[in-house]
Tab-separated table of C-alpha atoms in Angstrom:
chain	number	residue	atom	x	y	z
P	664	UNK	CA	13.231	-1.261	-16.483
P	665	UNK	CA	13.696	2.403	-16.189
P	666	UNK	CA	11.689	4.714	-14.640
P	667	UNK	CA	10.607	6.386	-17.881
P	668	UNK	CA	8.860	2.913	-18.834
P	669	UNK	CA	6.822	3.407	-15.650
P	670	UNK	CA	4.052	5.633	-14.579
P	671	UNK	CA	5.451	5.358	-10.809
P	672	UNK	CA	8.251	7.711	-9.789
P	673	UNK	CA	11.183	7.527	-7.487
P	674	UNK	CA	10.200	9.009	-4.097
P	675	UNK	CA	12.072	10.830	-1.231
P	676	UNK	CA	13.563	9.525	1.996
P	677	UNK	CA	13.124	11.821	4.691
P	678	UNK	CA	13.981	11.854	8.360
P	679	UNK	CA	11.962	12.817	11.566
P	680	UNK	CA	14.174	15.540	13.023
P	681	UNK	CA	14.487	16.808	16.754
P	682	UNK	CA	14.093	13.464	18.384
P	683	UNK	CA	15.509	13.207	21.828
P	684	UNK	CA	15.439	9.539	22.335
P	685	UNK	CA	15.119	6.308	20.206
P	686	UNK	CA	16.413	5.382	16.894
P	687	UNK	CA	16.461	7.453	13.732
P	688	UNK	CA	13.237	7.286	11.986
P	689	UNK	CA	13.217	7.588	8.162
P	690	UNK	CA	9.990	7.826	6.114
P	691	UNK	CA	9.741	6.452	2.607
P	692	UNK	CA	7.438	8.939	0.965
P	693	UNK	CA	5.180	6.956	-1.303
P	694	UNK	CA	2.401	9.480	-1.009
P	695	UNK	CA	4.558	11.418	-3.798
P	696	UNK	CA	3.388	8.925	-6.283
P	697	UNK	CA	1.201	10.661	-9.003
P	698	UNK	CA	-1.648	8.584	-8.079
P	699	UNK	CA	-1.296	9.408	-4.487
P	700	UNK	CA	-0.101	6.031	-3.121
P	701	UNK	CA	2.600	3.164	-3.488
P	702	UNK	CA	-0.161	1.227	-5.368
P	703	UNK	CA	1.024	2.863	-8.324
P	704	UNK	CA	4.324	0.790	-8.273
P	705	UNK	CA	2.544	-2.275	-8.559
P	706	UNK	CA	-0.205	-1.220	-10.837
P	707	UNK	CA	2.280	0.519	-13.378
P	708	UNK	CA	4.455	-2.911	-13.394
P	709	UNK	CA	1.342	-5.121	-13.781
P	710	UNK	CA	-0.195	-3.076	-16.705
P	711	UNK	CA	3.250	-2.556	-18.561
P	712	UNK	CA	3.906	-6.271	-18.384
P	713	UNK	CA	0.478	-6.970	-19.514
P	714	UNK	CA	0.867	-4.658	-22.614
P	715	UNK	CA	3.999	-6.454	-23.588
P	716	UNK	CA	2.417	-9.868	-23.345
P	717	UNK	CA	-0.277	-8.358	-25.598
P	718	UNK	CA	2.078	-7.328	-28.281
P	719	UNK	CA	3.662	-10.745	-28.545
P	720	UNK	CA	0.312	-12.382	-29.047
P	721	UNK	CA	-0.733	-9.713	-31.565
P	722	UNK	CA	-3.333	-8.174	-29.414
P	723	UNK	CA	-3.398	-4.435	-29.849
P	724	UNK	CA	-6.751	-3.507	-27.787
P	725	UNK	CA	-5.733	-3.792	-24.242
P	726	UNK	CA	-8.195	-2.803	-21.633
P	727	UNK	CA	-7.458	-2.546	-17.784
P	728	UNK	CA	-10.309	-3.588	-15.285
P	729	UNK	CA	-10.263	-2.832	-11.371
P	730	UNK	CA	-12.794	-3.310	-8.572
P	731	UNK	CA	-11.058	-0.904	-6.041
P	732	UNK	CA	-12.962	2.181	-4.899
P	733	UNK	CA	-9.856	3.336	-3.280
P	734	UNK	CA	-6.109	3.926	-4.095
P	735	UNK	CA	-5.726	0.579	-5.946
P	736	UNK	CA	-8.417	1.642	-8.487
P	737	UNK	CA	-6.808	5.297	-8.768
P	738	UNK	CA	-3.449	3.511	-9.497
P	739	UNK	CA	-5.016	1.353	-12.207
P	740	UNK	CA	-6.679	4.309	-13.810
P	741	UNK	CA	-3.766	6.302	-13.691
P	742	UNK	CA	-1.403	3.522	-15.199
P	743	UNK	CA	-4.009	2.993	-17.859
P	744	UNK	CA	-4.059	6.567	-18.827
P	745	UNK	CA	-0.300	6.677	-18.725
P	746	UNK	CA	-0.061	3.915	-21.327
P	747	UNK	CA	-2.938	5.100	-23.413
P	748	UNK	CA	-5.411	2.073	-22.824
P	749	UNK	CA	-8.922	2.005	-21.597
P	750	UNK	CA	-9.751	1.521	-17.885
P	751	UNK	CA	-13.072	0.184	-16.372
P	752	UNK	CA	-13.413	0.508	-12.402
P	753	UNK	CA	-16.513	-1.126	-10.735
P	754	UNK	CA	-17.046	0.520	-7.310
P	755	UNK	CA	-19.431	-0.736	-4.398
P	756	UNK	CA	-22.107	1.900	-3.497
P	757	UNK	CA	-20.336	2.838	-0.398
P	758	UNK	CA	-17.379	4.325	-2.539
P	759	UNK	CA	-16.527	8.061	-1.684
P	760	UNK	CA	-17.865	10.496	-4.397
P	761	UNK	CA	-14.570	12.099	-4.443
P	762	UNK	CA	-12.789	8.869	-5.605
P	763	UNK	CA	-15.521	8.459	-8.282
P	764	UNK	CA	-14.672	12.036	-9.547
P	765	UNK	CA	-10.869	11.389	-9.459
P	766	UNK	CA	-11.482	8.167	-11.379
P	767	UNK	CA	-13.606	10.063	-14.148
P	768	UNK	CA	-10.815	12.736	-14.241
P	769	UNK	CA	-8.209	10.035	-15.113
P	770	UNK	CA	-10.692	8.902	-18.015
P	771	UNK	CA	-11.745	5.644	-16.323
P	772	UNK	CA	-15.188	4.185	-16.948
P	773	UNK	CA	-16.828	4.172	-13.545
P	774	UNK	CA	-19.626	1.454	-12.864
P	775	UNK	CA	-21.211	1.297	-9.360
P	776	UNK	CA	-22.202	-2.087	-8.428
P	777	UNK	CA	-22.489	-4.089	-5.276
P	778	UNK	CA	-22.779	-3.420	-1.550
P	779	UNK	CA	-19.053	-3.948	-0.921
P	780	UNK	CA	-15.770	-4.714	-2.705
P	781	UNK	CA	-16.337	-8.425	-3.036
P	782	UNK	CA	-19.556	-8.001	-4.831
P	783	UNK	CA	-18.000	-5.237	-7.209
P	784	UNK	CA	-14.970	-7.508	-7.828
P	785	UNK	CA	-17.533	-10.500	-8.726
P	786	UNK	CA	-19.246	-8.115	-11.075
P	787	UNK	CA	-16.223	-7.080	-12.894
P	788	UNK	CA	-14.844	-10.634	-13.180
P	789	UNK	CA	-17.978	-12.472	-13.895
P	790	UNK	CA	-20.221	-10.252	-15.720
P	791	UNK	CA	-17.786	-7.718	-17.538
P	792	UNK	CA	-14.387	-9.501	-18.191
P	793	UNK	CA	-16.144	-13.018	-18.768
P	794	UNK	CA	-18.392	-11.522	-21.567
P	795	UNK	CA	-15.734	-9.468	-23.442
P	796	UNK	CA	-15.285	-10.106	-27.163
P	797	UNK	CA	-12.110	-11.812	-28.203
P	798	UNK	CA	-10.571	-8.747	-29.665
P	799	UNK	CA	-9.924	-7.263	-26.434
P	800	UNK	CA	-7.045	-8.284	-24.208
P	801	UNK	CA	-8.338	-7.671	-20.609
P	802	UNK	CA	-5.846	-6.719	-17.690
P	803	UNK	CA	-7.592	-7.892	-14.353
P	804	UNK	CA	-5.870	-5.348	-11.879
P	805	UNK	CA	-6.364	-7.174	-8.402
P	806	UNK	CA	-5.860	-4.661	-5.698
P	807	UNK	CA	-3.118	-6.634	-3.886
P	808	UNK	CA	-3.130	-10.306	-4.648
P	809	UNK	CA	-0.825	-10.781	-7.525
P	810	UNK	CA	2.851	-11.552	-7.909
P	811	UNK	CA	3.382	-8.717	-10.369
P	812	UNK	CA	1.808	-6.183	-7.890
P	813	UNK	CA	4.265	-7.257	-5.295
P	814	UNK	CA	7.274	-7.045	-7.720
P	815	UNK	CA	6.445	-3.625	-8.438
P	816	UNK	CA	5.944	-2.613	-4.982
P	817	UNK	CA	9.316	-3.988	-4.197
P	818	UNK	CA	10.924	-1.239	-6.198
P	819	UNK	CA	11.000	1.196	-3.334
P	820	UNK	CA	13.378	-1.066	-1.502
P	821	UNK	CA	15.727	-1.303	-4.333
P	822	UNK	CA	15.565	2.719	-4.549
P	823	UNK	CA	16.964	2.803	-1.222
P	824	UNK	CA	20.157	1.312	-2.300
P	825	UNK	CA	20.359	1.876	-6.073
P	826	UNK	CA	19.562	5.622	-5.602
P	827	UNK	CA	22.153	5.728	-2.667
P	828	UNK	CA	19.137	7.037	-0.325
P	829	UNK	CA	21.054	5.064	2.458
P	830	UNK	CA	24.920	5.048	2.674
P	831	UNK	CA	26.817	1.804	3.310
P	832	UNK	CA	27.058	2.886	6.773
P	833	UNK	CA	23.405	3.556	7.075
P	834	UNK	CA	22.597	0.217	5.672
P	835	UNK	CA	24.375	-1.438	8.758
P	836	UNK	CA	22.110	0.526	10.866
P	837	UNK	CA	18.763	-0.487	9.390
P	838	UNK	CA	17.098	-2.440	12.150
P	839	UNK	CA	13.564	-2.608	10.940
P	840	UNK	CA	10.874	-1.491	8.301
P	841	UNK	CA	7.367	-0.702	9.341
P	842	UNK	CA	4.433	-0.982	6.865
P	843	UNK	CA	0.629	-0.915	7.125
P	844	UNK	CA	-1.131	-4.183	6.157
P	845	UNK	CA	-4.540	-4.682	4.673
P	846	UNK	CA	-4.686	-7.335	1.884
P	847	UNK	CA	-0.903	-7.803	2.081
P	848	UNK	CA	0.190	-6.354	-1.127
P	849	UNK	CA	2.543	-3.707	0.232
P	850	UNK	CA	3.905	-6.308	2.809
P	851	UNK	CA	4.565	-8.816	0.173
P	852	UNK	CA	6.212	-6.103	-1.869
P	853	UNK	CA	8.670	-5.171	1.163
P	854	UNK	CA	9.517	-8.793	1.607
P	855	UNK	CA	10.216	-9.327	-2.141
P	856	UNK	CA	12.447	-6.026	-2.041
P	857	UNK	CA	14.458	-7.294	1.069
P	858	UNK	CA	15.025	-10.667	-0.661
P	859	UNK	CA	16.475	-9.053	-3.853
P	860	UNK	CA	18.672	-6.881	-1.965
P	861	UNK	CA	21.283	-8.553	0.001
P	862	UNK	CA	22.203	-5.676	1.968
P	863	UNK	CA	18.865	-5.743	3.568
P	864	UNK	CA	18.049	-9.465	3.484
P	865	UNK	CA	17.894	-9.989	7.334
P	866	UNK	CA	16.040	-6.909	8.156
P	867	UNK	CA	12.892	-7.733	9.993
P	868	UNK	CA	9.418	-6.087	9.431
P	869	UNK	CA	6.818	-4.664	11.608
P	870	UNK	CA	3.280	-4.901	10.073
P	871	UNK	CA	0.468	-2.706	11.448
P	872	UNK	CA	-3.478	-2.854	11.213
P	873	UNK	CA	-6.240	-1.736	13.351
P	874	UNK	CA	-8.572	-3.495	15.779
P	875	UNK	CA	-11.545	-2.260	13.402
P	876	UNK	CA	-9.814	-3.842	10.329
P	877	UNK	CA	-8.046	-7.088	11.800
P	878	UNK	CA	-7.585	-9.065	8.652
P	879	UNK	CA	-4.087	-10.256	9.208
P	880	UNK	CA	-4.379	-10.841	12.877
P	881	UNK	CA	-7.572	-13.130	12.474
P	882	UNK	CA	-5.765	-15.030	9.732
P	883	UNK	CA	-2.591	-15.351	11.801
P	884	UNK	CA	-4.545	-16.741	14.866
P	885	UNK	CA	-6.385	-19.093	12.534
P	886	UNK	CA	-3.140	-20.025	10.641
P	887	UNK	CA	-5.077	-19.921	7.287
P	888	UNK	CA	-6.744	-17.201	5.266
P	889	UNK	CA	-9.798	-15.969	6.951
P	890	UNK	CA	-12.563	-13.909	4.988
P	891	UNK	CA	-14.384	-11.399	7.279
P	892	UNK	CA	-17.873	-10.680	6.708
P	893	UNK	CA	-17.965	-7.086	7.680
P	894	UNK	CA	-15.388	-4.384	8.461
P	895	UNK	CA	-16.094	-0.898	9.829
P	896	UNK	CA	-13.285	1.116	10.076
P	897	UNK	CA	-11.829	4.840	9.604
P	898	UNK	CA	-8.813	3.105	7.874
P	899	UNK	CA	-10.935	2.105	4.761
P	900	UNK	CA	-7.874	0.996	2.808
P	901	UNK	CA	-7.040	-1.437	5.161
P	902	UNK	CA	-10.481	-2.927	5.022
P	903	UNK	CA	-9.756	-5.815	2.911
P	904	UNK	CA	-12.030	-9.016	3.595
P	905	UNK	CA	-9.011	-11.307	3.383
P	906	UNK	CA	-5.203	-11.279	3.446
P	907	UNK	CA	-3.176	-12.954	0.550
P	908	UNK	CA	-2.074	-16.432	1.208
P	909	UNK	CA	1.375	-15.167	0.177
P	910	UNK	CA	1.392	-12.745	3.251
P	911	UNK	CA	0.860	-15.914	5.538
P	912	UNK	CA	3.899	-17.504	3.818
P	913	UNK	CA	6.003	-14.332	4.219
P	914	UNK	CA	5.217	-14.119	7.896
P	915	UNK	CA	6.326	-17.624	8.366
P	916	UNK	CA	9.520	-17.551	6.417
P	917	UNK	CA	10.695	-13.805	7.240
P	918	UNK	CA	10.902	-12.294	10.637
P	919	UNK	CA	7.807	-10.251	11.031
P	920	UNK	CA	6.294	-8.639	14.119
P	921	UNK	CA	2.578	-7.836	13.825
P	922	UNK	CA	0.845	-5.190	15.994
P	923	UNK	CA	-2.814	-4.007	16.131
P	924	UNK	CA	-3.662	-0.423	17.204
P	925	UNK	CA	-6.977	1.470	17.424
P	926	UNK	CA	-8.554	3.549	14.611
P	927	UNK	CA	-8.244	6.577	16.667
P	928	UNK	CA	-4.405	5.855	16.965
P	929	UNK	CA	-4.126	5.739	13.115
P	930	UNK	CA	-6.318	9.002	12.744
P	931	UNK	CA	-3.837	10.584	15.326
P	932	UNK	CA	-0.809	9.383	13.103
P	933	UNK	CA	-2.529	11.285	10.145
P	934	UNK	CA	-2.626	14.472	12.504
P	935	UNK	CA	0.835	14.028	13.627
P	936	UNK	CA	2.430	13.513	10.135
P	937	UNK	CA	0.436	16.688	8.822
P	938	UNK	CA	1.489	18.882	11.851
P	939	UNK	CA	5.150	17.605	11.286
P	940	UNK	CA	5.516	17.671	7.679
P	941	UNK	CA	2.278	19.442	6.146
P	942	UNK	CA	1.349	16.317	4.175
P	943	UNK	CA	-2.275	14.913	4.127
P	944	UNK	CA	-2.323	10.853	4.324
P	945	UNK	CA	-5.124	8.820	5.082
P	946	UNK	CA	-5.632	6.512	8.212
P	947	UNK	CA	-4.230	3.262	6.312
P	948	UNK	CA	-1.134	5.206	6.139
P	949	UNK	CA	-1.637	6.953	9.838
P	950	UNK	CA	-1.631	3.406	11.199
P	951	UNK	CA	2.127	2.987	10.211
P	952	UNK	CA	3.427	6.481	10.750
P	953	UNK	CA	1.747	6.488	14.051
P	954	UNK	CA	4.670	4.537	15.356
P	955	UNK	CA	7.163	7.635	14.802
P	956	UNK	CA	4.841	9.663	17.091
P	957	UNK	CA	2.477	8.732	20.054
P	958	UNK	CA	2.900	4.927	19.523
P	959	UNK	CA	6.583	4.757	19.198
P	960	UNK	CA	6.767	2.361	22.158
P	961	UNK	CA	6.013	-0.241	19.496
P	962	UNK	CA	9.122	0.137	17.837
P	963	UNK	CA	10.509	-2.087	20.868
P	964	UNK	CA	9.437	-4.938	18.916
P	965	UNK	CA	12.691	-4.578	17.005
P	966	UNK	CA	14.465	-4.893	20.271
P	967	UNK	CA	16.690	-2.354	22.064
P	968	UNK	CA	17.510	0.481	19.614
P	969	UNK	CA	20.191	2.982	19.913
P	970	UNK	CA	20.390	6.616	18.610
P	971	UNK	CA	22.435	5.289	15.619
P	972	UNK	CA	20.025	2.518	14.698
P	973	UNK	CA	17.475	3.343	11.795
P	974	UNK	CA	13.857	2.282	11.356
P	975	UNK	CA	12.312	2.938	7.941
P	976	UNK	CA	8.579	3.576	8.038
P	977	UNK	CA	6.687	3.246	4.598
P	978	UNK	CA	4.534	6.517	4.349
P	979	UNK	CA	2.185	4.719	1.829
P	980	UNK	CA	-0.010	7.695	1.157
P	981	UNK	CA	-3.640	7.470	0.067
P	982	UNK	CA	-6.078	9.886	-1.443
P	983	UNK	CA	-9.054	9.438	1.040
P	984	UNK	CA	-8.198	12.459	3.202
P	985	UNK	CA	-8.613	16.292	2.935
P	986	UNK	CA	-8.176	19.128	5.414
P	987	UNK	CA	-11.836	18.973	6.327
P	988	UNK	CA	-11.532	15.301	7.121
P	989	UNK	CA	-8.303	15.854	9.068
P	990	UNK	CA	-10.297	18.260	11.156
P	991	UNK	CA	-13.023	15.706	11.806
P	992	UNK	CA	-10.083	13.316	13.031
P	993	UNK	CA	-8.937	16.062	15.523
P	994	UNK	CA	-12.290	16.342	16.852
P	995	UNK	CA	-12.587	12.501	17.178
P	996	UNK	CA	-9.451	12.266	18.955
P	997	UNK	CA	-10.237	14.979	21.445
P	998	UNK	CA	-13.741	13.532	22.271
P	999	UNK	CA	-12.290	10.155	22.959
C-alpha cells in the first residue's frame, strides 16, 4: 500500500547529538503524524481495510466509531475525515476539553458518556453500534487491541529499511528498540515490524510504563491479562485498564525487557525532549524518551553498549501537552 492511500505519513529518524558516552540514540519521530501520534498508522490501516471490505459487500455507508478520549480517538477521527466517512467518538466525562474541541474540529460527532474509558466503550458498542440500521457498515476502532492496528503501526519499522533511514552498516549496530506501553498496541506493532523485516528480526525491545499506570507489569506478574479497577497518572495515554493478550504472547516469544519508572520521570522526559528539540510530547511519550536523558542507565538492559551501537526510541507523540502544561511539569519536578 502506498503512502498516498493512507492518512499517515513517513516520519523522520533523528539522532541525539553531543553524547559523551553510551550508544548512539535515534528517535523515530511519530509525533510528526498529522493527528499528533503514531496511532494514525494503525487507525488509518484499519479504516482503509474496512472501507475496502465494505465495497466488496456493496455497502457504501461506512461509519467509524471510537471510544478513546485521547490519541486513538483523534487518529480515528482524522482517518475518517481523510476517507470522507462519518465518525462518532464517545468520551468519558474525565476527557480534556481540548481533545473534545480537536475532535469536533475534525468533524467527529462527540458524545460524553461514562466515568471512564470502559464505560464509554460499553456505550459505543452496546448502545450505539448494536442499534444501527443495516444500511450502515460500522467500523469499531478499538484504541489498541486489533491485529489491523498492529499491522499499521508496524509500518514505521518498515520505513527504517525501505526508506534507507538506516544504512546496512547501521542495521548491524541496532541493539534495541524502546517504546512506551499502555494497552500494548505500539509494542505489538514494533514486534510485528521486527518479524517482517529479517534485518531486524532478533533486535530486543525495551518497554516502559509508569508506577502509576502499571498495566503491563501487573499482567506479567500474574501471567495473565489483569484488568485494573483504577489508574491515576500524569501519563494518561498509558492509563489503559488492561494490556492486550497479544502483548503477553509477544513478551514470551520475542526478547523483551520491561521497566517501570515514575510519572515524574516521564514528565522530566517531556521537559528534556522539549529543551533538546523544541517539540511538545505528552508523558506517555516522555516515559520512553526519558531513557535518552536522565534515565539512560536503563538502557543497560540491552547489555554492554559501545559508542557505535544504536538504540532506537519511538517518540510516539501525543496531543495532551502544551507549553502551559509543560511549565506545570517543570514545577512538579522541581517540587519533588
